[in-house]
PDB file of C-alpha atoms in Angstrom:
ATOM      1  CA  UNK A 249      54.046 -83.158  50.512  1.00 96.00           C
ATOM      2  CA  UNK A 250      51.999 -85.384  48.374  1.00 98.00           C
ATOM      3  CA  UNK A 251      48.176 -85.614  48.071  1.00 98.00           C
ATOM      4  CA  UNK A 252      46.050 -88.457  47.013  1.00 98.00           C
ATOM      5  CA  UNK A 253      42.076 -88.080  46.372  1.00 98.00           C
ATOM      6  CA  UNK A 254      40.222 -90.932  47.035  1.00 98.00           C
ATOM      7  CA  UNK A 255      36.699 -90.917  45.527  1.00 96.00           C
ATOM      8  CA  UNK A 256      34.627 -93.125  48.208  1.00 95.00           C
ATOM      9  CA  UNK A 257      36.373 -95.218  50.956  1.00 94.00           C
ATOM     10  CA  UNK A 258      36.628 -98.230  49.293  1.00 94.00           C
ATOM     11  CA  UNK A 259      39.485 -97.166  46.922  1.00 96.00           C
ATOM     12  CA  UNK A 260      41.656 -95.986  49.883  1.00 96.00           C
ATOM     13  CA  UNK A 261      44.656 -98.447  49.987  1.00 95.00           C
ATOM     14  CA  UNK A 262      44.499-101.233  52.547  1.00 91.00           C
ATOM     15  CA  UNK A 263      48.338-101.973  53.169  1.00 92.00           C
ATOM     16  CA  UNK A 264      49.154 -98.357  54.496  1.00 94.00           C
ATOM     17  CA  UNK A 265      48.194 -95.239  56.029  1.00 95.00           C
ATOM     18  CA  UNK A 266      48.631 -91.516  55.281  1.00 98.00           C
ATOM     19  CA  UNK A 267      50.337 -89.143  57.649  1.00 98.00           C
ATOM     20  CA  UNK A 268      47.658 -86.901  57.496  1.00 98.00           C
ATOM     21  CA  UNK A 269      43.934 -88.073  56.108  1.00 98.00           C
ATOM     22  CA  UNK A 270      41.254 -85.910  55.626  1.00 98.00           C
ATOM     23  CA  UNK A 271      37.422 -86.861  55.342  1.00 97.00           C
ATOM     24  CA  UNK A 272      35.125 -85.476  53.338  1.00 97.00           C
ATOM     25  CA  UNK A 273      31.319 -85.598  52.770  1.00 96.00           C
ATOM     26  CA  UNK A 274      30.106 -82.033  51.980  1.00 97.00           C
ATOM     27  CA  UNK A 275      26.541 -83.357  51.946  1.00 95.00           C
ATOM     28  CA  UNK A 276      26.251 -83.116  54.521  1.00 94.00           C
ATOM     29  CA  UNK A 277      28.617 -84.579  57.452  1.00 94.00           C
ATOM     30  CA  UNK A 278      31.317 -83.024  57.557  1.00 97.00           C
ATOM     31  CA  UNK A 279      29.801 -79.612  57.454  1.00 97.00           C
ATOM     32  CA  UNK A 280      27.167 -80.511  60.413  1.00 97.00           C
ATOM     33  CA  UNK A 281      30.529 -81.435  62.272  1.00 97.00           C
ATOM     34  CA  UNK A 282      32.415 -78.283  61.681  1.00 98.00           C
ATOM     35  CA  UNK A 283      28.807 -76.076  62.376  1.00 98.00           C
ATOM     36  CA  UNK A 284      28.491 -78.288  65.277  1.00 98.00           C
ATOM     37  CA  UNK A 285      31.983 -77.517  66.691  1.00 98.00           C
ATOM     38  CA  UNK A 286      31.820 -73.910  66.015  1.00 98.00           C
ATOM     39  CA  UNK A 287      28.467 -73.778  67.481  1.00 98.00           C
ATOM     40  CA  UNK A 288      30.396 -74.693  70.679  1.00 98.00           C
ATOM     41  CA  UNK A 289      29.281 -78.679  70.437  1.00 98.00           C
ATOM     42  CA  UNK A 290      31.736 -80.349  72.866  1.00 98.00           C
ATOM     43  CA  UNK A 291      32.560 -82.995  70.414  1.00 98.00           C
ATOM     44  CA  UNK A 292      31.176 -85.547  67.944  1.00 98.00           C
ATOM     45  CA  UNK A 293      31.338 -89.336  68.391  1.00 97.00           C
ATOM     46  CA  UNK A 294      30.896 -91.627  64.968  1.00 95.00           C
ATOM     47  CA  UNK A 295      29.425 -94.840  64.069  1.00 93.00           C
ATOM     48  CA  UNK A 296      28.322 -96.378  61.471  1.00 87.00           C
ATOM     49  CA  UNK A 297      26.462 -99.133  63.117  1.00 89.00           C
ATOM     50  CA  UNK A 298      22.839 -97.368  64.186  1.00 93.00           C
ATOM     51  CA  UNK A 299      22.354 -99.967  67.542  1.00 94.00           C
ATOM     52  CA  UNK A 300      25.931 -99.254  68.542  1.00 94.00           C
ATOM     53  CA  UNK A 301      25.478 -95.167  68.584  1.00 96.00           C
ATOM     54  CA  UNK A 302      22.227 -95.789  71.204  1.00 96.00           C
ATOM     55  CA  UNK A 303      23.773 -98.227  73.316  1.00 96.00           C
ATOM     56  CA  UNK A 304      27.028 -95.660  73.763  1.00 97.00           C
ATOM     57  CA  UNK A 305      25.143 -92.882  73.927  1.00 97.00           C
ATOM     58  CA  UNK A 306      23.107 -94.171  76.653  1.00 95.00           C
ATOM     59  CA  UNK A 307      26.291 -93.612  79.487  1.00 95.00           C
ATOM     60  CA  UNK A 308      25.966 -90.053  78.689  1.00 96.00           C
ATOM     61  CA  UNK A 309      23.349 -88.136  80.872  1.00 96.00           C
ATOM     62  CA  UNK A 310      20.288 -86.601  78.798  1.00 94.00           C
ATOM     63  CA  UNK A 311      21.329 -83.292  79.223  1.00 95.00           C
ATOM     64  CA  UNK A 312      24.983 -84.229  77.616  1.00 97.00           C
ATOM     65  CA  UNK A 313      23.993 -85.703  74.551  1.00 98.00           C
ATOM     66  CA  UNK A 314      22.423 -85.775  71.102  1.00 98.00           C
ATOM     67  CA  UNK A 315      21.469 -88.380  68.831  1.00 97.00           C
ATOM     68  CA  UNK A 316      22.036 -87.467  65.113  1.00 96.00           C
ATOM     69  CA  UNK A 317      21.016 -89.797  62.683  1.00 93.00           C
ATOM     70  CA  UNK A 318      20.368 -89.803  58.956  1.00 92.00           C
ATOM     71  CA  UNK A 319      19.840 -92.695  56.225  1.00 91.00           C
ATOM     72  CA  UNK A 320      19.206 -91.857  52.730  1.00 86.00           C
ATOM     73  CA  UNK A 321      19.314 -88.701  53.108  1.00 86.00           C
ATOM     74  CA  UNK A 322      16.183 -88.065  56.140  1.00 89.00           C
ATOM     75  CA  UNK A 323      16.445 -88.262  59.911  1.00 93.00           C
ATOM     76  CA  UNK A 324      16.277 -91.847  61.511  1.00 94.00           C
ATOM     77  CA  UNK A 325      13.203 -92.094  63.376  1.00 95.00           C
ATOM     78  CA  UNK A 326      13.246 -91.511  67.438  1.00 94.00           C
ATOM     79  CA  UNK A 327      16.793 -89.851  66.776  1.00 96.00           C
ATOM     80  CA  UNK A 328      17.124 -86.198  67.832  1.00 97.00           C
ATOM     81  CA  UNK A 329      18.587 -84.508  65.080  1.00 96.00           C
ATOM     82  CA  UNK A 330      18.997 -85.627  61.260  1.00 93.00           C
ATOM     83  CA  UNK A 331      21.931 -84.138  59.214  1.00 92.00           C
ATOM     84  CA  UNK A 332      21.055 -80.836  58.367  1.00 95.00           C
ATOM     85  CA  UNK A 333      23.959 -78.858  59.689  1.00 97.00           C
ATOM     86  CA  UNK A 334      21.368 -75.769  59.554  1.00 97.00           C
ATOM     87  CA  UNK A 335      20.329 -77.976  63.158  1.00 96.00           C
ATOM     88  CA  UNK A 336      23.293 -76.924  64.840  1.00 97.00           C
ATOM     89  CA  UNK A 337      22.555 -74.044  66.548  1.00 97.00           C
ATOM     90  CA  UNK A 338      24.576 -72.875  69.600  1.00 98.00           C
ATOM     91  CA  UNK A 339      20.721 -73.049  71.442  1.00 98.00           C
ATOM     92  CA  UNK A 340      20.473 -76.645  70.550  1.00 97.00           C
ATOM     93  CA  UNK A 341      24.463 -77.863  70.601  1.00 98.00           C
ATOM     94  CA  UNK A 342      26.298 -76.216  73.159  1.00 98.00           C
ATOM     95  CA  UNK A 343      27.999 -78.122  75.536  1.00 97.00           C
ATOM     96  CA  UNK A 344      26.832 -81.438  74.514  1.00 98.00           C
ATOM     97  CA  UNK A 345      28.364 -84.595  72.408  1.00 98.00           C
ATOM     98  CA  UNK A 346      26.626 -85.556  69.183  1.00 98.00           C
ATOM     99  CA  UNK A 347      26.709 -89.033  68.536  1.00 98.00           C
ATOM    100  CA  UNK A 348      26.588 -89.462  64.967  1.00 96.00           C
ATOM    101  CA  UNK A 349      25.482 -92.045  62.165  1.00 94.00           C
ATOM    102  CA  UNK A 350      24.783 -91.213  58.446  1.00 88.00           C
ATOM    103  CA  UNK A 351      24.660 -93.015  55.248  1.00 81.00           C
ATOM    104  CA  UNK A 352      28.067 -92.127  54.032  1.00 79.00           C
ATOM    105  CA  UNK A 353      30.165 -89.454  55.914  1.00 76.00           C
ATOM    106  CA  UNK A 354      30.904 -91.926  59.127  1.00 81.00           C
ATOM    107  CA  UNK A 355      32.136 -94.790  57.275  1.00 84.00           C
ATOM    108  CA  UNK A 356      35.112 -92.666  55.831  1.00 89.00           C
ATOM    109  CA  UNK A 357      35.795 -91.575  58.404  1.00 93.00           C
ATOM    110  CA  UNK A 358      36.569 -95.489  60.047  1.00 90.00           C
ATOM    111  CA  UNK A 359      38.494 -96.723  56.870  1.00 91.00           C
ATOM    112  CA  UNK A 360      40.823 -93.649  57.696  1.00 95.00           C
ATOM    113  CA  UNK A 361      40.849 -93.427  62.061  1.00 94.00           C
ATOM    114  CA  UNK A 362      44.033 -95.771  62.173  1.00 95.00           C
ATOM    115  CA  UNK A 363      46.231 -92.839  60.439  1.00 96.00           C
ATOM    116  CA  UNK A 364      48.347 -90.151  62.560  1.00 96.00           C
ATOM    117  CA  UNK A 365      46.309 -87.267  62.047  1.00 98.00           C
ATOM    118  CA  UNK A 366      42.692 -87.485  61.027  1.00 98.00           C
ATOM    119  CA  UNK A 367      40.739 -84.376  60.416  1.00 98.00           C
ATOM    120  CA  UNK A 368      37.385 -83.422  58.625  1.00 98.00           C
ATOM    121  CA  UNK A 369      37.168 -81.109  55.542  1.00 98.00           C
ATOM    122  CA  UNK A 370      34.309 -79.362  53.799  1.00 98.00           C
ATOM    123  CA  UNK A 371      33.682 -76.101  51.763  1.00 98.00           C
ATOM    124  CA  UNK A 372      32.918 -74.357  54.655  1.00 98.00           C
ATOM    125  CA  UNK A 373      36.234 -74.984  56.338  1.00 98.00           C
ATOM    126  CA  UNK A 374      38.145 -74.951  53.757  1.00 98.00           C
ATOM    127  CA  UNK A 375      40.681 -72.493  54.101  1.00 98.00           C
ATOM    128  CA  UNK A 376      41.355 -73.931  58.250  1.00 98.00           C
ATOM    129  CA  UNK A 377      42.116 -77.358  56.546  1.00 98.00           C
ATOM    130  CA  UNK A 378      44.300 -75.660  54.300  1.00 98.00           C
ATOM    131  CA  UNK A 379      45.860 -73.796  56.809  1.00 98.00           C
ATOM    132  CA  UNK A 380      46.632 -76.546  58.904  1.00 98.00           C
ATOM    133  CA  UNK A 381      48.556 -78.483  55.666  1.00 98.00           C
ATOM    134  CA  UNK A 382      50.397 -75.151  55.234  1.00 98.00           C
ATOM    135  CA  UNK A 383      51.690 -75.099  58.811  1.00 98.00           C
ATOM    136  CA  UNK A 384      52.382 -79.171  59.307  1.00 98.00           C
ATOM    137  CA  UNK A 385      53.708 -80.216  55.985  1.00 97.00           C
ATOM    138  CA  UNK A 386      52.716 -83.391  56.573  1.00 98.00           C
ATOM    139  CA  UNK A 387      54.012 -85.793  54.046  1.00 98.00           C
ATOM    140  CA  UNK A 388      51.465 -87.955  52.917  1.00 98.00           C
ATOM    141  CA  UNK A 389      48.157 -86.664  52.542  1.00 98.00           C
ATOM    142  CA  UNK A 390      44.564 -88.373  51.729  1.00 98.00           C
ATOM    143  CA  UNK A 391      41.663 -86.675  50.701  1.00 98.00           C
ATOM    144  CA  UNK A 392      39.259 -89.335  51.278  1.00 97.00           C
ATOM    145  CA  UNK A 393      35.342 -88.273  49.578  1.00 97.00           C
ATOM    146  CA  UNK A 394      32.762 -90.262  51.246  1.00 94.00           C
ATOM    147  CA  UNK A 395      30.569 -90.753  47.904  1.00 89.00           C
ATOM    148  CA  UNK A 396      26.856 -92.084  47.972  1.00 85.00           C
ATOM    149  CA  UNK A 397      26.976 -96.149  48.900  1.00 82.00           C
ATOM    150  CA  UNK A 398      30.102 -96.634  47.556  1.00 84.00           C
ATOM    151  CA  UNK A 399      29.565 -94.533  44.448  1.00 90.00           C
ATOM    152  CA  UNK A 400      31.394 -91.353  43.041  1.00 94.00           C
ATOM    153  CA  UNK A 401      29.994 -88.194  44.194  1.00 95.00           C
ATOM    154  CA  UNK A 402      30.768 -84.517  42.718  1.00 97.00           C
ATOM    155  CA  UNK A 403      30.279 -82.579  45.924  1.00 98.00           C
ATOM    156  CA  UNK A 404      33.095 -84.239  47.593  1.00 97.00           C
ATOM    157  CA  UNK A 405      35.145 -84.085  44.550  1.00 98.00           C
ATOM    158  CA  UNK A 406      34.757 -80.546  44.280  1.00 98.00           C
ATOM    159  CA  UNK A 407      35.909 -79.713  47.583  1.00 98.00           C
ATOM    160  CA  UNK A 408      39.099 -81.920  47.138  1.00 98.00           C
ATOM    161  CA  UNK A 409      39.679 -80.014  44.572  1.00 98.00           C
ATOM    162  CA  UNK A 410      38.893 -76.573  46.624  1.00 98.00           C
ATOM    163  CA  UNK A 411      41.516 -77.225  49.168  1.00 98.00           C
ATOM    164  CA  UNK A 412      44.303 -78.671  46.730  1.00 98.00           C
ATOM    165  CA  UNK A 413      43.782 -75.597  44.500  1.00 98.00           C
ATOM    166  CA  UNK A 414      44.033 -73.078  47.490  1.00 98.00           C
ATOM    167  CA  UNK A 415      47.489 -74.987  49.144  1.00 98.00           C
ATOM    168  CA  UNK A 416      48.799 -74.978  45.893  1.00 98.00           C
ATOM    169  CA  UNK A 417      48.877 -71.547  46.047  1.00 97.00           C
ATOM    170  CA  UNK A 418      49.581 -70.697  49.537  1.00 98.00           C
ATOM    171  CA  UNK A 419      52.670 -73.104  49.092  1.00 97.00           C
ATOM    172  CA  UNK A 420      53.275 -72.109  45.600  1.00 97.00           C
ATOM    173  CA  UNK A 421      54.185 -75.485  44.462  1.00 96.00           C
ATOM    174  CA  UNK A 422      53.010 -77.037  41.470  1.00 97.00           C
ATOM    175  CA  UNK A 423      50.108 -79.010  41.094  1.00 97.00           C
ATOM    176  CA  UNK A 424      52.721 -82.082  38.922  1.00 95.00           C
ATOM    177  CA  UNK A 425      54.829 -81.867  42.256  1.00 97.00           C
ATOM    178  CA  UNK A 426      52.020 -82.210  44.770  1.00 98.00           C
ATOM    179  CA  UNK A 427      49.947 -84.666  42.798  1.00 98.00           C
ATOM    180  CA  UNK A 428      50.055 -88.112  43.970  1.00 98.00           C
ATOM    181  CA  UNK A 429      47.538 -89.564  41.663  1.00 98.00           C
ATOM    182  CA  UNK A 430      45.267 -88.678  38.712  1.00 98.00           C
ATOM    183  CA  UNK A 431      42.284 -87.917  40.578  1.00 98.00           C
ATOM    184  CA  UNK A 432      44.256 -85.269  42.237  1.00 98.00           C
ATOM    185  CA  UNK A 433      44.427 -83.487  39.128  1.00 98.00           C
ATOM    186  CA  UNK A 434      40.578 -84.396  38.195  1.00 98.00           C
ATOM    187  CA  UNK A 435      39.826 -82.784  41.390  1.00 98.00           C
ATOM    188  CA  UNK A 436      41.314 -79.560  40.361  1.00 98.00           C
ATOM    189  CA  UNK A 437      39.696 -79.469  37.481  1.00 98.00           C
ATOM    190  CA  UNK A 438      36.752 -79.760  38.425  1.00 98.00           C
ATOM    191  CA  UNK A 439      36.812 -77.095  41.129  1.00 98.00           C
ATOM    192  CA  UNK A 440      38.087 -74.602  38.590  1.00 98.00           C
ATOM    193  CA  UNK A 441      35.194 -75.374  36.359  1.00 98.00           C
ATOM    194  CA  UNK A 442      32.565 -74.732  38.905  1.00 98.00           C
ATOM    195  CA  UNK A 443      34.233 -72.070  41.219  1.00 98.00           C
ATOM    196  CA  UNK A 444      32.206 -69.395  40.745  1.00 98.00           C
ATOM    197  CA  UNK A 445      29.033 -71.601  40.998  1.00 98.00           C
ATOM    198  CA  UNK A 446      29.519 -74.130  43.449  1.00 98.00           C
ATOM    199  CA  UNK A 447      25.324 -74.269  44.096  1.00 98.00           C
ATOM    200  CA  UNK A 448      24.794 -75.304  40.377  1.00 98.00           C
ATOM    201  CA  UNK A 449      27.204 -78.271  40.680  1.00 98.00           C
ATOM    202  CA  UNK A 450      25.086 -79.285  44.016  1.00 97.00           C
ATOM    203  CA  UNK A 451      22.100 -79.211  42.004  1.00 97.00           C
ATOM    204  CA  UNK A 452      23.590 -81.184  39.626  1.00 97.00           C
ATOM    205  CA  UNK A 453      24.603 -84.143  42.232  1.00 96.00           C
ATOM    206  CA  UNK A 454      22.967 -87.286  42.597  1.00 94.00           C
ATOM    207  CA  UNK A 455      22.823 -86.674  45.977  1.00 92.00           C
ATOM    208  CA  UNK A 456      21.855 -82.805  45.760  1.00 95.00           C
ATOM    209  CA  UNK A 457      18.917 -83.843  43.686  1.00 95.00           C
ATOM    210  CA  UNK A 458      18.242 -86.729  46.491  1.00 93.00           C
ATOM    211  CA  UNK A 459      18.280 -83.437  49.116  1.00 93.00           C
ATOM    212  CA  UNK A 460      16.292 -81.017  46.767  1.00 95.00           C
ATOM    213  CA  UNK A 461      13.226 -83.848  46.548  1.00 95.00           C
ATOM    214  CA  UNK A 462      13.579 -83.803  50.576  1.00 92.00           C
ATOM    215  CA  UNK A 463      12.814 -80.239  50.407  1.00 94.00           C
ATOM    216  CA  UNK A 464      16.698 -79.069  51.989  1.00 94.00           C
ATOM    217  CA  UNK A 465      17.247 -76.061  49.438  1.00 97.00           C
ATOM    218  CA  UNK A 466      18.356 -74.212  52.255  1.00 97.00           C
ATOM    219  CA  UNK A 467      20.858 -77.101  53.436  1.00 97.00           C
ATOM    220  CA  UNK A 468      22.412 -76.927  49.614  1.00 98.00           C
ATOM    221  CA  UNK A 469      22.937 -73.126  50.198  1.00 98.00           C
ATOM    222  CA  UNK A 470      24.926 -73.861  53.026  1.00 98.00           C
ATOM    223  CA  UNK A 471      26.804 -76.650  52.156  1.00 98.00           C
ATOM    224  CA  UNK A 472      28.176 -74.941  48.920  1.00 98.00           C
ATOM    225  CA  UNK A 473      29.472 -71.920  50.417  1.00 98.00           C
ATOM    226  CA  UNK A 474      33.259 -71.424  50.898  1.00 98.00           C
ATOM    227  CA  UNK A 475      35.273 -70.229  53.777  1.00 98.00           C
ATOM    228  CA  UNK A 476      32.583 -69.537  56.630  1.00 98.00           C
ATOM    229  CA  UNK A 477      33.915 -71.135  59.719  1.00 98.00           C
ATOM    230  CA  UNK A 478      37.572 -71.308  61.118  1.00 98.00           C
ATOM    231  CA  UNK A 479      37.212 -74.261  62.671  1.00 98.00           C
ATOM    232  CA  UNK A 480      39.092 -77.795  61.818  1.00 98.00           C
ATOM    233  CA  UNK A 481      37.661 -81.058  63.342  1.00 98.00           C
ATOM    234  CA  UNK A 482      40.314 -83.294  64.234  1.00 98.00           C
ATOM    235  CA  UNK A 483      40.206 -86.668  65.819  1.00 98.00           C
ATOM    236  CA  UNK A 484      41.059 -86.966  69.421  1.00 97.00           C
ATOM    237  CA  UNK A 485      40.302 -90.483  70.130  1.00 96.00           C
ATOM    238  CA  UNK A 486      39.428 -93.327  67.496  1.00 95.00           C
ATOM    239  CA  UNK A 487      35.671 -91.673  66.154  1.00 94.00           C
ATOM    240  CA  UNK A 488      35.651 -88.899  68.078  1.00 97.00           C
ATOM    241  CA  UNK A 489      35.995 -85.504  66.887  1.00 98.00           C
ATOM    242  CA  UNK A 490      36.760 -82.212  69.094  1.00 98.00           C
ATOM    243  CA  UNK A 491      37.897 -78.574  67.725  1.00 96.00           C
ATOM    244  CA  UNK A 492      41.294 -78.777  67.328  1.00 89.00           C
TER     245      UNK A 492
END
């Protein structure tokens, strides 16, 4: 097995694709999709294009379907829900599709939906992502960080780093052996640094600061806890995500 960590989308390689690619945008995409999967949500359809989302959604009945849509950081206007995963709640979720846009998370998740498995990662899921690269092997994996427009973000980076550091020790296998780039290493690194304080790095984020000005403290709180739900997103059709 080899992992790469890709910072934002645009540094994923064009002229292949990974067996196994993993999305990540801890603030806060991917964790609204794994709360809204646990919270028995019965799937979550992405787009990055805002006009595109309505029109689609608009062949589900009312009943069936949410709109969740967030840009810079606050809820699109006339949308249902913005992308505070704290939303989620089985009341609110169960039973229905979310069609999703935000600012960041959805477009990694396109430059990756042509690869054999794609699946979404955050802290809060960490250990089912990890156990599902434990049981597959797959060869090639990405670890694809969704960044802030195209810009290096530490939340995301940190969680790469989470879920190398913890299937590096369930496989006991080197880090020099899995390692398929530097960043890989960086990722680590970084994750051992702020372990034990994984709120403090999110305060320190461009985009937790952006979050903290929007008053979503409690969003943060969620977001940087490890481990909570056993549930791993995985793509089921090209941009749409069910519980695997």
């Amino acid at each position: 097995m080899k992992l790469f960590v890709y910072h934002t989308p645009e540094l994923t390689p064009t002229d292949t694709v990974p067996e196994c690619a993993i999305a990540v945008d801890v603030l806060r995409a991917t964790t609204t999709m794994a709360t809204v999967l646990a919270s028995g949500g019965e799937a979550v359809q992405v787009f990055s294009d805002l006009d595109k989302l309505i029109q689609v959604s608009e062949s589900w009945s009312r009943e069936k379907r949410l709109k969740v849509g967030e840009r810079g950081g606050a809820k699109v206007p006339g949308f249902d829900l913005g992308n505070s995963p704290l939303s989620c709640t089985p009341e609110i979720v169960q039973g229905k599709r979310l069609f999703m846009s935000t600012t960041n998370g959805t477009r990694a998740l396109q430059c990756i939906q042509n690869s054999k498995v794609v699946i979404t990662g955050a802290l809060i899921n960490r250990a089912a992502v990890v156990k599902y690269l434990v049981q597959h092997k797959p060869e090639t994996v990405w670890i694809v960080g969704s960044g802030w427009e195209g810009s290096y973000s530490l939340e995301d980076t940190v969680c790469a780093g989470a879920i190398i550091h913890s299937l590096a020790q369930e496989i006991q296998m080197s880090l020099d052996k899995l390692a398929g780039n530097d960043e890989v290493i960086s990722a680590v690194a970084l994750y051992s640094q702020w372990q034990n304080d994984l709120l403090g790095l999110m305060h320190h984020a461009s985009h937790g600061k952006r979050l903290l000005r929007l008053e979503c403290h409690e969003d943060l709180k969620y977001c940087s806890q490890t481990d909570i739900l056993d549930v791993l997103p995985m793509q089921q059709e090209i941009g749409v995500l069910k519980k695997s």
